[in-house]
mmCIF file of N, CA, C and O in Angstrom:
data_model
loop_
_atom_site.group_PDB
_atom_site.id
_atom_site.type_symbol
_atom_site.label_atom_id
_atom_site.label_comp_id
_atom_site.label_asym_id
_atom_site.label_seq_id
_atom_site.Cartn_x
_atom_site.Cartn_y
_atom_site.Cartn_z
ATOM 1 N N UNK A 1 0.851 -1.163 0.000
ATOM 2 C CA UNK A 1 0.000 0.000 0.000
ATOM 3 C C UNK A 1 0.903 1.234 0.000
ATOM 4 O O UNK A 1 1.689 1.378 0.937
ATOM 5 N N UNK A 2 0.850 2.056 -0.900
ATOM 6 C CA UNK A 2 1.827 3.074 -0.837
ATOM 7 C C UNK A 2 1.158 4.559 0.105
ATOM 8 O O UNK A 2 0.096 4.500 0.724
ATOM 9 N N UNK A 3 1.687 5.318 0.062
ATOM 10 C CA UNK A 3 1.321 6.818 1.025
ATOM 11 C C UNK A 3 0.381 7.477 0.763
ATOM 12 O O UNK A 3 -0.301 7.944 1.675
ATOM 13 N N UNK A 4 0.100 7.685 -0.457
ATOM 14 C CA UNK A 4 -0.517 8.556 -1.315
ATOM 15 C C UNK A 4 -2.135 7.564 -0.824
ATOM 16 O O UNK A 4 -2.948 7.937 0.022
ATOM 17 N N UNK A 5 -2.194 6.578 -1.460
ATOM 18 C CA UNK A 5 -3.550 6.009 -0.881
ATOM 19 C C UNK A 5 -3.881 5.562 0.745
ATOM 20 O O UNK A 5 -5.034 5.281 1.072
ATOM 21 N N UNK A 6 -3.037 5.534 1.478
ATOM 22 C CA UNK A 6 -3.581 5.721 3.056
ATOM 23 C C UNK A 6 -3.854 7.143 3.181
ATOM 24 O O UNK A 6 -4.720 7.266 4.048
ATOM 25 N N UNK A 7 -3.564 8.101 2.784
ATOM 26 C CA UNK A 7 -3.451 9.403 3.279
ATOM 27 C C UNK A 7 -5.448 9.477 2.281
ATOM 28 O O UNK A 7 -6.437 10.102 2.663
ATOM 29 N N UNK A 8 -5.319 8.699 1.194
ATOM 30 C CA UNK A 8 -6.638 9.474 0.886
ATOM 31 C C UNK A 8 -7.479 8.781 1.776
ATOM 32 O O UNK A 8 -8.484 9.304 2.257
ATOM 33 N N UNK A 9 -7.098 7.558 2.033
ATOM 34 C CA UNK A 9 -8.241 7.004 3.071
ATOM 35 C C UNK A 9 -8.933 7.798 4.395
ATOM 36 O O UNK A 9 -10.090 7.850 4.813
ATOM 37 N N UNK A 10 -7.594 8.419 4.873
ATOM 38 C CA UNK A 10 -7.316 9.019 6.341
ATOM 39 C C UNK A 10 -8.458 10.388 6.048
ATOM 40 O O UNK A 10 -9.362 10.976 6.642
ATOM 41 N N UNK A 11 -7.833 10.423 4.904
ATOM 42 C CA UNK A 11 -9.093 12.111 4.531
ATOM 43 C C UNK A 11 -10.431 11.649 4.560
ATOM 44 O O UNK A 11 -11.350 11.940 5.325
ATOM 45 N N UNK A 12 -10.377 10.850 3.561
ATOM 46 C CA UNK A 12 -12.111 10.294 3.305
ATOM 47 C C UNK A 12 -12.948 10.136 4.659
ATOM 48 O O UNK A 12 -14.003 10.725 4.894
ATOM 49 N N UNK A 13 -12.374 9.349 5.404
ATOM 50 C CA UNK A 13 -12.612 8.788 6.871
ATOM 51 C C UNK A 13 -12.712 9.969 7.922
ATOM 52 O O UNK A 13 -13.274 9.630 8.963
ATOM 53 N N UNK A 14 -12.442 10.802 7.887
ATOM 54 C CA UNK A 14 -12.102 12.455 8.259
ATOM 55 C C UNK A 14 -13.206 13.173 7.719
ATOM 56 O O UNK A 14 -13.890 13.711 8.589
ATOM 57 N N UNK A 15 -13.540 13.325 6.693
ATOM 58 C CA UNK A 15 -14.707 14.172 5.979
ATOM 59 C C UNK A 15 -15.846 13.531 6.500
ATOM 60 O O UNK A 15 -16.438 14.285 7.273
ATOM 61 N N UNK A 16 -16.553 12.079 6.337
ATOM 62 C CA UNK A 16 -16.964 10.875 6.841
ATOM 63 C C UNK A 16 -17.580 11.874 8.272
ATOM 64 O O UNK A 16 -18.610 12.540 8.377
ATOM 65 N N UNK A 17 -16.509 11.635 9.197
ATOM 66 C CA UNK A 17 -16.940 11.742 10.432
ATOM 67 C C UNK A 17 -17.402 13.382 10.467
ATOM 68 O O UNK A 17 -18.124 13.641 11.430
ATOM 69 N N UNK A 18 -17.235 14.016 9.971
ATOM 70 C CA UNK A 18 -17.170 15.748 10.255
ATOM 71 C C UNK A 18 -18.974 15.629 9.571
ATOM 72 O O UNK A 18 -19.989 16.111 10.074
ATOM 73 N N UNK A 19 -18.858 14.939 8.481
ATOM 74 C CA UNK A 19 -20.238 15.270 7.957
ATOM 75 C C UNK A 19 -21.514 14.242 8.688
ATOM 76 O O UNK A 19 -22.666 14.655 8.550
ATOM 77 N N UNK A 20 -21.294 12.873 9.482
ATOM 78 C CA UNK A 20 -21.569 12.763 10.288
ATOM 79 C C UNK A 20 -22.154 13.450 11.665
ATOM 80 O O UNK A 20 -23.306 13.371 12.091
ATOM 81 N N UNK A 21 -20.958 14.195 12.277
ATOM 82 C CA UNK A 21 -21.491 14.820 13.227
ATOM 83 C C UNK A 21 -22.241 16.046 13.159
ATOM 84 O O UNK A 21 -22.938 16.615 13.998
ATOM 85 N N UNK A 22 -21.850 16.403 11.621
ATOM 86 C CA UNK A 22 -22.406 17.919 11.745
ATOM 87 C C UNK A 22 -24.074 17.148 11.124
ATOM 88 O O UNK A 22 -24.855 18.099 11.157
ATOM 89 N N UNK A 23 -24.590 16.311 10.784
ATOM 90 C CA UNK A 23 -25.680 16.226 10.410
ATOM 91 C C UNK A 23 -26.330 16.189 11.546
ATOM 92 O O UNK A 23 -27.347 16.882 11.516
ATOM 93 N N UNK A 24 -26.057 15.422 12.954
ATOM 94 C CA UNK A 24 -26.639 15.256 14.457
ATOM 95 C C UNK A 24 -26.528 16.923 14.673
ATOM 96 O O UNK A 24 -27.254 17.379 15.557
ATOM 97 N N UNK A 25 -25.962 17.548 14.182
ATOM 98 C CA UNK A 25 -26.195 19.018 15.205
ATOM 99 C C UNK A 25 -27.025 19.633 14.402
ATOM 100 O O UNK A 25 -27.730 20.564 14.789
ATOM 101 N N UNK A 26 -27.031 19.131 13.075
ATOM 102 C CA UNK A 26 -28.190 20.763 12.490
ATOM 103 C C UNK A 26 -30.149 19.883 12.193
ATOM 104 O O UNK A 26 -31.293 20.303 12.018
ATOM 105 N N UNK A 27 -29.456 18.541 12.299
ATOM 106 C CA UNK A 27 -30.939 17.635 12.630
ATOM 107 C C UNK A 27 -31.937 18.348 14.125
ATOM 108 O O UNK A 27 -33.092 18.658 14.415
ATOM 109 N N UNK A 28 -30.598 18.317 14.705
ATOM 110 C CA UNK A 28 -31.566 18.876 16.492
ATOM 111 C C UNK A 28 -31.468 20.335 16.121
ATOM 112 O O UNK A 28 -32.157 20.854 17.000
ATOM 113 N N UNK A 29 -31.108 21.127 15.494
ATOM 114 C CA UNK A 29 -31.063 22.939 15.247
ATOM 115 C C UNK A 29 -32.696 22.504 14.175
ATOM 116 O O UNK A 29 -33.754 23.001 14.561
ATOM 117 N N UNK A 30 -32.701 21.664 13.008
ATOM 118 C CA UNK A 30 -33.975 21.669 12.093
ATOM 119 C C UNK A 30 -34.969 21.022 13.540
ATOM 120 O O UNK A 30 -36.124 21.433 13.427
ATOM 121 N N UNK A 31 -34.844 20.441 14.380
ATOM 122 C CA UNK A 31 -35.814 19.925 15.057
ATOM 123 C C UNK A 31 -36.605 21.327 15.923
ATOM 124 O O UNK A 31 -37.751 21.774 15.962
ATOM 125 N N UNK A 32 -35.328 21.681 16.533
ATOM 126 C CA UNK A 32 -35.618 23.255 16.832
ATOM 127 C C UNK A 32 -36.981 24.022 16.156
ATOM 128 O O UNK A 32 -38.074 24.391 16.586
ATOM 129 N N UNK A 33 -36.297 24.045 14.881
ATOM 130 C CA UNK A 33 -36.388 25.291 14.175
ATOM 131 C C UNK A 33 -38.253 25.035 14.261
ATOM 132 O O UNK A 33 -39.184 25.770 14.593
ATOM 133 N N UNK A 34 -38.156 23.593 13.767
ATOM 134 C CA UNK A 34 -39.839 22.900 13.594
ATOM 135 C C UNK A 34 -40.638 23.432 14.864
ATOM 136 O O UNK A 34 -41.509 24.301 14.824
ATOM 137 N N UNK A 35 -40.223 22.807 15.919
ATOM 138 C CA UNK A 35 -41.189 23.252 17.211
ATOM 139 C C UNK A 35 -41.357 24.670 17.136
ATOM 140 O O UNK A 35 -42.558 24.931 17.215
ATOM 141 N N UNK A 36 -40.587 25.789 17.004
ATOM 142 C CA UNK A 36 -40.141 27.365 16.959
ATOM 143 C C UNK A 36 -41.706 27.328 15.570
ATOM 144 O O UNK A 36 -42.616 28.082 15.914
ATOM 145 N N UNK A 37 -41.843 26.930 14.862
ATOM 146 C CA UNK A 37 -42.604 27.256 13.583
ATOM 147 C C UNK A 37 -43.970 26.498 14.139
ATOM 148 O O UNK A 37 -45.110 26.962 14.176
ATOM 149 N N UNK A 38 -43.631 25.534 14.449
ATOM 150 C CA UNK A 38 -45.225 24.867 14.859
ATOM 151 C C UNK A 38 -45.865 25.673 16.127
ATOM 152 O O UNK A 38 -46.990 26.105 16.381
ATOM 153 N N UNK A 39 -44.908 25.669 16.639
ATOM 154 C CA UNK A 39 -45.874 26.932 18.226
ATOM 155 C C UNK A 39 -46.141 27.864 17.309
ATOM 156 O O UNK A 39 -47.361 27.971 17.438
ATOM 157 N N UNK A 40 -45.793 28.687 16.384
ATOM 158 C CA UNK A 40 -46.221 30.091 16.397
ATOM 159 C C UNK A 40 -47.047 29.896 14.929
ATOM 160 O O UNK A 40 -47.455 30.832 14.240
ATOM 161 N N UNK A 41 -47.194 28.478 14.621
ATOM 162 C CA UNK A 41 -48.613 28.322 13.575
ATOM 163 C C UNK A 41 -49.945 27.816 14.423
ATOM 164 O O UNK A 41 -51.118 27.954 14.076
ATOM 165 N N UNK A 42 -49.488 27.249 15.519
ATOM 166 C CA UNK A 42 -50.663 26.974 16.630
ATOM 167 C C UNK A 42 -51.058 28.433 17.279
ATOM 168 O O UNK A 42 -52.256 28.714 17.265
ATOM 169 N N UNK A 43 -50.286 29.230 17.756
ATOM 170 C CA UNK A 43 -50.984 30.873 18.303
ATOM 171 C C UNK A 43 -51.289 31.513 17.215
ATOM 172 O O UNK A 43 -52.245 32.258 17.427
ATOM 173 N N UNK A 44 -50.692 31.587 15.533
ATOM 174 C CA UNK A 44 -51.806 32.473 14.617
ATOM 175 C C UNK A 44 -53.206 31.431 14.649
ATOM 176 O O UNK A 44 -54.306 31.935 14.425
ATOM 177 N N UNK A 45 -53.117 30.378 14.859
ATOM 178 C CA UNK A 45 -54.771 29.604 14.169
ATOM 179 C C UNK A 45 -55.291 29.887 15.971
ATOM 180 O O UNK A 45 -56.492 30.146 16.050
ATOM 181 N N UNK A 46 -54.909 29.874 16.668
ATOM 182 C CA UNK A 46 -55.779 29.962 18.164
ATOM 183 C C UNK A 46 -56.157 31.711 18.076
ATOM 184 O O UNK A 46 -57.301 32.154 17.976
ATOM 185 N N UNK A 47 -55.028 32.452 18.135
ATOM 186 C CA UNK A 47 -55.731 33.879 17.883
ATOM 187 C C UNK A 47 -56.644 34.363 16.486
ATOM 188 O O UNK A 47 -57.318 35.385 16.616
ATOM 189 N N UNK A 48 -56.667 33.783 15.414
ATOM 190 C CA UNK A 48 -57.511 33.854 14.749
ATOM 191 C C UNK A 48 -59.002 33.644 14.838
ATOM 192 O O UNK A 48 -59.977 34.382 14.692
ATOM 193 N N UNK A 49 -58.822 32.326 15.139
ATOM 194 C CA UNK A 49 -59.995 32.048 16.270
ATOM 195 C C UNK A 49 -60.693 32.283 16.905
ATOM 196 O O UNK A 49 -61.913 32.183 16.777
ATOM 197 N N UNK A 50 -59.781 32.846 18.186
ATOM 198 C CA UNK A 50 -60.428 33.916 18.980
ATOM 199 C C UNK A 50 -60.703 35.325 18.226
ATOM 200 O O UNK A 50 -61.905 35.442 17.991
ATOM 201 N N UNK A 51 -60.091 36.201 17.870
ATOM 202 C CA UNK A 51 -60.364 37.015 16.894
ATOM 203 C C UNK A 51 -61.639 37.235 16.686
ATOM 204 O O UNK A 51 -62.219 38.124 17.311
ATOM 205 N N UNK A 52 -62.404 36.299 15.585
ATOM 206 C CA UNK A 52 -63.451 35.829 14.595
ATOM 207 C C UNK A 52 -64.450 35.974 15.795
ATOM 208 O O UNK A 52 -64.659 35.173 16.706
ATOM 209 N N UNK A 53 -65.126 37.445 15.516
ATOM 210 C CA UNK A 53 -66.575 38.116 16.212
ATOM 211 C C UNK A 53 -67.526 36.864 16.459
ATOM 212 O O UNK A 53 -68.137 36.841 17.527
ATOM 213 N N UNK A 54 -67.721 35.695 15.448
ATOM 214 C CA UNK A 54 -69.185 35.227 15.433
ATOM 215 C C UNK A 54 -68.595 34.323 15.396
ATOM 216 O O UNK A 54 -69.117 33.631 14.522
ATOM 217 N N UNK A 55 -67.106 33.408 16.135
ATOM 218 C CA UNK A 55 -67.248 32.256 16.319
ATOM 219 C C UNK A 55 -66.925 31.845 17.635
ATOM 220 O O UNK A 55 -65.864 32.364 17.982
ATOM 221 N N UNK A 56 -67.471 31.047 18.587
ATOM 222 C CA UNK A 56 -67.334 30.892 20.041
ATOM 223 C C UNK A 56 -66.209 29.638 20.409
ATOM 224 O O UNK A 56 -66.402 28.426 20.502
ATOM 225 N N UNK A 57 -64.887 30.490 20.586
ATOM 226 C CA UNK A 57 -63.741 29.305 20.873
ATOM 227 C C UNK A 57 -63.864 28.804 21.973
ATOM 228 O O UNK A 57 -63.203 27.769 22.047
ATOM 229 N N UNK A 58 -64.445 29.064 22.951
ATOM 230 C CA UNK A 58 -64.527 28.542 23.978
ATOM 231 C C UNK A 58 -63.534 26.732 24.367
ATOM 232 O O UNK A 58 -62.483 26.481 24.955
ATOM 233 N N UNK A 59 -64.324 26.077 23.836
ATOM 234 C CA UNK A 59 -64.362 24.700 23.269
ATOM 235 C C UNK A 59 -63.518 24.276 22.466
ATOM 236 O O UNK A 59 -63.567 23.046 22.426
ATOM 237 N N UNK A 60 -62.535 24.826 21.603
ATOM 238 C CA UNK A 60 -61.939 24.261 20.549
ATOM 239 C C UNK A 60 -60.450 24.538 20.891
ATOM 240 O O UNK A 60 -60.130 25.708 21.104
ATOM 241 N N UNK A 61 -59.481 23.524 20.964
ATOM 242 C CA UNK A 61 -58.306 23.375 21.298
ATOM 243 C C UNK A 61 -57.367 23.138 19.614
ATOM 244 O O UNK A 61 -57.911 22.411 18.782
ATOM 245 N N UNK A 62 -56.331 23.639 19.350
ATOM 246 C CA UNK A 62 -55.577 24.051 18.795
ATOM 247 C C UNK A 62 -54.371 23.263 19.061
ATOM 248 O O UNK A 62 -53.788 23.439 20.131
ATOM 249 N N UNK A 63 -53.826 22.214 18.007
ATOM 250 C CA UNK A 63 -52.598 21.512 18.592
ATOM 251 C C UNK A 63 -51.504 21.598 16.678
ATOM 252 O O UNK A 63 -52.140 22.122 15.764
ATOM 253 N N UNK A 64 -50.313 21.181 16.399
ATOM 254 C CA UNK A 64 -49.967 21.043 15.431
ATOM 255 C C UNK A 64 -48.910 19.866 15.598
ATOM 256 O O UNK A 64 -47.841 19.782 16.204
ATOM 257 N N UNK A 65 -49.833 18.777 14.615
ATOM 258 C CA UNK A 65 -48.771 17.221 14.813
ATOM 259 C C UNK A 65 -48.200 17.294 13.539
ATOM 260 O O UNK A 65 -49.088 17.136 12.701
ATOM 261 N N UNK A 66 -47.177 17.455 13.064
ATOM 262 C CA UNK A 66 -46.363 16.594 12.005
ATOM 263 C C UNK A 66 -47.164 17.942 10.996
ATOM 264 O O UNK A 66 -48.094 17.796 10.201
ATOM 265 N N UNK A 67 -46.652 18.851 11.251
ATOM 266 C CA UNK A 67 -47.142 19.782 10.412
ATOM 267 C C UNK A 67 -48.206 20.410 9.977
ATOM 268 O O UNK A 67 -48.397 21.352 9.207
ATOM 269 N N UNK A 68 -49.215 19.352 10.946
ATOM 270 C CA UNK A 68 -51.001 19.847 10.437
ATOM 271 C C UNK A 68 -51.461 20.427 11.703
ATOM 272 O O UNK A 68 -51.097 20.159 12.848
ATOM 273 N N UNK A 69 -52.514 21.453 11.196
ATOM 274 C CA UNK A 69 -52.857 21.971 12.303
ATOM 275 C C UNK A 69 -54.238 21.316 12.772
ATOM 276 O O UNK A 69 -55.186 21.424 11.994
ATOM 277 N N UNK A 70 -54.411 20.694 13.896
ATOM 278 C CA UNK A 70 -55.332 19.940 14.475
ATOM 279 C C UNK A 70 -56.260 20.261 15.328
ATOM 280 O O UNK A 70 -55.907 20.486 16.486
ATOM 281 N N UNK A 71 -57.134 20.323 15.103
ATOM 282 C CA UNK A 71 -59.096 21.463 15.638
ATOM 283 C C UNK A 71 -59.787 19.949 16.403
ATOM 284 O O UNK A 71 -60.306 18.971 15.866
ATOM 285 N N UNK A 72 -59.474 20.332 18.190
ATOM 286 C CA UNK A 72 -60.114 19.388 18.920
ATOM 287 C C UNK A 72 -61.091 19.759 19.305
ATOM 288 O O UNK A 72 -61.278 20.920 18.941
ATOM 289 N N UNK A 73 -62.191 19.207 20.128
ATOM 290 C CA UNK A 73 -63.518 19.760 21.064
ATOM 291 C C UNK A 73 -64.879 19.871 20.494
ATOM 292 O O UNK A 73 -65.391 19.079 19.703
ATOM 293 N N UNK A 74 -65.317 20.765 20.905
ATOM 294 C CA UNK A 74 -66.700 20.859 20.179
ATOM 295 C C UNK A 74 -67.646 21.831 19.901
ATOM 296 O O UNK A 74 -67.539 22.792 20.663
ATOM 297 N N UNK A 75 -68.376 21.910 19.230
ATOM 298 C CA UNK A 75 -69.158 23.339 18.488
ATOM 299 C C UNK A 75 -70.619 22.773 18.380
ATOM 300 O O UNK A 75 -70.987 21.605 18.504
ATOM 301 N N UNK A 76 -71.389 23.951 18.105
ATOM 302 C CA UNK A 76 -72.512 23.950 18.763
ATOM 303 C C UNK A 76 -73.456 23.837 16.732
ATOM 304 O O UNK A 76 -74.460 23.253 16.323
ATOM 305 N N UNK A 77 -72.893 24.322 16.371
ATOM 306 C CA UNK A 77 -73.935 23.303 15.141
ATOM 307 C C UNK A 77 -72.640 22.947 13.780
ATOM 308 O O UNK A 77 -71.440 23.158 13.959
ATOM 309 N N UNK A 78 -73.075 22.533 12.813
ATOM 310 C CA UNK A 78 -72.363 22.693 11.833
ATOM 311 C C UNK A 78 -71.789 23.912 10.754
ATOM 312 O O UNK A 78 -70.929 23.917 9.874
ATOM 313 N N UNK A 79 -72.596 24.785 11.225
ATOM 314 C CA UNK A 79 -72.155 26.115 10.968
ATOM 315 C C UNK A 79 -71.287 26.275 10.802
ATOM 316 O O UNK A 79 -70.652 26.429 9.759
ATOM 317 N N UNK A 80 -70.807 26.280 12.731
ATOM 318 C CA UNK A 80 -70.012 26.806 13.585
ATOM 319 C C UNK A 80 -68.493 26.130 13.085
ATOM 320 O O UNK A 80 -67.465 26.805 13.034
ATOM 321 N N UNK A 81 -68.577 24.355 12.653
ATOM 322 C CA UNK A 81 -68.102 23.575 12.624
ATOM 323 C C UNK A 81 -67.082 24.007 11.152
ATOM 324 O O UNK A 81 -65.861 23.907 11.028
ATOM 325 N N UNK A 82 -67.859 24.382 10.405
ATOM 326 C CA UNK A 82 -67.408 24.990 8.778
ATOM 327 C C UNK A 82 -66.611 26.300 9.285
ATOM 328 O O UNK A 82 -65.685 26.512 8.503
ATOM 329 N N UNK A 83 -66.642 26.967 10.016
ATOM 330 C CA UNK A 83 -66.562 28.657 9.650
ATOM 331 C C UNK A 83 -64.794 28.286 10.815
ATOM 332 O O UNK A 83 -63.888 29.119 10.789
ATOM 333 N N UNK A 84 -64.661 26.921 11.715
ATOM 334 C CA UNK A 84 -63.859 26.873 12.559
ATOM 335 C C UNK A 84 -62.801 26.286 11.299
ATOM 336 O O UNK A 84 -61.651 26.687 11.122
ATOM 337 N N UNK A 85 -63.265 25.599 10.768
ATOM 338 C CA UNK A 85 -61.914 25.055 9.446
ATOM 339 C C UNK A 85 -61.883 26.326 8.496
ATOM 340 O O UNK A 85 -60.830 26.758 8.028
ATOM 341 N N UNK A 86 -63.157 26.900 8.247
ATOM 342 C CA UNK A 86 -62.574 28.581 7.377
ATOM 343 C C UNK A 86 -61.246 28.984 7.956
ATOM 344 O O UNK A 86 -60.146 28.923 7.406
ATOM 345 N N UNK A 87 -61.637 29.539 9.537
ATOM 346 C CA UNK A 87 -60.678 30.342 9.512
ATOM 347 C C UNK A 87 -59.083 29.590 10.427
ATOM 348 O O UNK A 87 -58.059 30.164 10.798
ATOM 349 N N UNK A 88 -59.479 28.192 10.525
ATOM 350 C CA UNK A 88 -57.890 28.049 10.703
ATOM 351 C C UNK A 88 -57.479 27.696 9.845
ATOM 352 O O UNK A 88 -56.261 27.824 9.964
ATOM 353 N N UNK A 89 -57.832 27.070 8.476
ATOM 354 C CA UNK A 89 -57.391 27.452 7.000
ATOM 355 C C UNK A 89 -56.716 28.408 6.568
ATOM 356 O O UNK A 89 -55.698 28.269 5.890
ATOM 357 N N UNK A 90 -57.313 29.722 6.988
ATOM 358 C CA UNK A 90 -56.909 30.885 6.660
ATOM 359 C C UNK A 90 -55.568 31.418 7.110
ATOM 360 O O UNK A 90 -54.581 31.925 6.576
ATOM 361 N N UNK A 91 -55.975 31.073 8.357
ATOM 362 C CA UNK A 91 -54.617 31.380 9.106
ATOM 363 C C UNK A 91 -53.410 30.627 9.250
ATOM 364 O O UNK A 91 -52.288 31.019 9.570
ATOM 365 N N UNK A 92 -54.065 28.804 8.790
ATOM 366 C CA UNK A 92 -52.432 28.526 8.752
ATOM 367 C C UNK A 92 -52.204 28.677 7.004
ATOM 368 O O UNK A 92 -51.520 27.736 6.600
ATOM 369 N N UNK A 93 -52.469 29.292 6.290
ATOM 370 C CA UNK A 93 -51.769 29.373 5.098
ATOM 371 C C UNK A 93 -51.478 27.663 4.344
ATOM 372 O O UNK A 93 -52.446 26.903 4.329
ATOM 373 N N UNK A 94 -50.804 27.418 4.052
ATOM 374 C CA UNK A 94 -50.389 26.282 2.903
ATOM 375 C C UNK A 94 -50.357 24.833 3.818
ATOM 376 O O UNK A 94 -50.101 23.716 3.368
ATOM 377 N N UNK A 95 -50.837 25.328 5.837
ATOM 378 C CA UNK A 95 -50.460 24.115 6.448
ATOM 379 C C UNK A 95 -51.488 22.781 6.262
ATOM 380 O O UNK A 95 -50.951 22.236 5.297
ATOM 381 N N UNK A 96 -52.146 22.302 6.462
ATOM 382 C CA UNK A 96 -53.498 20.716 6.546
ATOM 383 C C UNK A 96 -53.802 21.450 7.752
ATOM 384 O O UNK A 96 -53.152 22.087 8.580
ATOM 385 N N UNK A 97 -54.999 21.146 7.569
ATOM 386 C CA UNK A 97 -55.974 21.263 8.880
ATOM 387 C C UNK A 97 -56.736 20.168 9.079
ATOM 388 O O UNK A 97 -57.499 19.858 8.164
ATOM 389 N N UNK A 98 -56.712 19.451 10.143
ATOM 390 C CA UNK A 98 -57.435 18.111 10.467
ATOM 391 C C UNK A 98 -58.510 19.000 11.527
ATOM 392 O O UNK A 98 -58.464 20.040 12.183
ATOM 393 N N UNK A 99 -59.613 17.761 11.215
ATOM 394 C CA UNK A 99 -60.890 18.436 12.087
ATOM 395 C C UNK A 99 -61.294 16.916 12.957
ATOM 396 O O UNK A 99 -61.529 15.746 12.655
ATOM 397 N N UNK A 100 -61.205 17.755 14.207
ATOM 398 C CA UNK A 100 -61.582 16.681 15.282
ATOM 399 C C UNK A 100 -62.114 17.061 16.024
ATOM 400 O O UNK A 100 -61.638 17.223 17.148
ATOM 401 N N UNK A 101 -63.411 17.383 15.681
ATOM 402 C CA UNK A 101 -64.480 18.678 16.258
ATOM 403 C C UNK A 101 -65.507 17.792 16.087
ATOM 404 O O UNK A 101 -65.803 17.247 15.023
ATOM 405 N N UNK A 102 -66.295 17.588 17.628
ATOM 406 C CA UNK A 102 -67.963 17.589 17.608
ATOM 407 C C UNK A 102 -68.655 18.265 17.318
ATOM 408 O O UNK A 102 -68.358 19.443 17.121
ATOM 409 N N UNK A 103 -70.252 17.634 17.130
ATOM 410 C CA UNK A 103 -70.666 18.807 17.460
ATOM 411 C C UNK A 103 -72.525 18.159 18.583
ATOM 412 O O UNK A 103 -73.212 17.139 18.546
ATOM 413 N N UNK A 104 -72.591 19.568 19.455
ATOM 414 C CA UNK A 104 -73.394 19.238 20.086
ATOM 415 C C UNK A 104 -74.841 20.046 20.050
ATOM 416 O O UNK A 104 -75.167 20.907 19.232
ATOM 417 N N UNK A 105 -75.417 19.668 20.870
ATOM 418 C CA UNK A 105 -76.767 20.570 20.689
ATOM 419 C C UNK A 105 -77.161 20.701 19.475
ATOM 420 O O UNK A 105 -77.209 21.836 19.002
ATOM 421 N N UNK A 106 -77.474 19.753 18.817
ATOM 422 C CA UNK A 106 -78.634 19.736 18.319
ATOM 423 C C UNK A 106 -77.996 19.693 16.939
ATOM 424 O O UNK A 106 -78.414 20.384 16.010
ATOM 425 N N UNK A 107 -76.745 18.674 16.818
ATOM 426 C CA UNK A 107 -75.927 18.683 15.533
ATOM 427 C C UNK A 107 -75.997 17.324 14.823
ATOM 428 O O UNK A 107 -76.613 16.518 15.520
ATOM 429 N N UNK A 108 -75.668 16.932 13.943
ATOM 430 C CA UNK A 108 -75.862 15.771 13.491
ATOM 431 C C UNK A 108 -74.593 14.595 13.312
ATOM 432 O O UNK A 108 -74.565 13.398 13.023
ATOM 433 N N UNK A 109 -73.600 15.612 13.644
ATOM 434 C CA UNK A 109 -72.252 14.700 13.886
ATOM 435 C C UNK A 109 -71.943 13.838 14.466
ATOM 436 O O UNK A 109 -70.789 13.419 14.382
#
């Protein structure tokens, strides 16, 4: 084995590990970054929410799994039920909105 090819090994094996470790540090900085973006797409769709004159949040909990924004609890007709995916639609922009919304009094859900 001559010099010239251990030495490229030694590099290769060297780059290897550097790009290795640096993927574990900017994986947990992108993991970061996700939670940092998902909290503050869960407070625009909860203050929107609240916001919205003629819709009663009382009841409806606001969570974001795996990028979608997720509408728990319950509403009082189907109206209410439509106008709660309007406007967290609206507000999360390009995100999914899953609906996991009852409804009570006098709803057919």
């Amino acid at each position: 084995m001559n010099i010239s090819y251990t030495k490229r090994i030694l590099v290769n094996c060297a780059c290897l590990g550097v790009v290795a470790f640096g993927l574990g540090g900017s994986a947990a900085w992108a993991g970061a970054q996700n939670a940092a973006a998902d909290e503050g797409l869960k407070q625009r769709v909860t203050a929107a929410l609240h916001a919205d004159p003629y819709f009663y949040d009382e009841h409806v909990s606001v969570s974001v799994e795996n990028g979608a924004v997720v509408l728990r609890g319950f509403v009082a007709s189907e109206w209410d039920l439509r106008d709660a995916i309007r406007i967290a639609s609206k507000a999360a922009a390009d995100q999914r909105v899953i609906d996991d919304l009852s409804i009570t009094q006098g709803g057919n859900r």
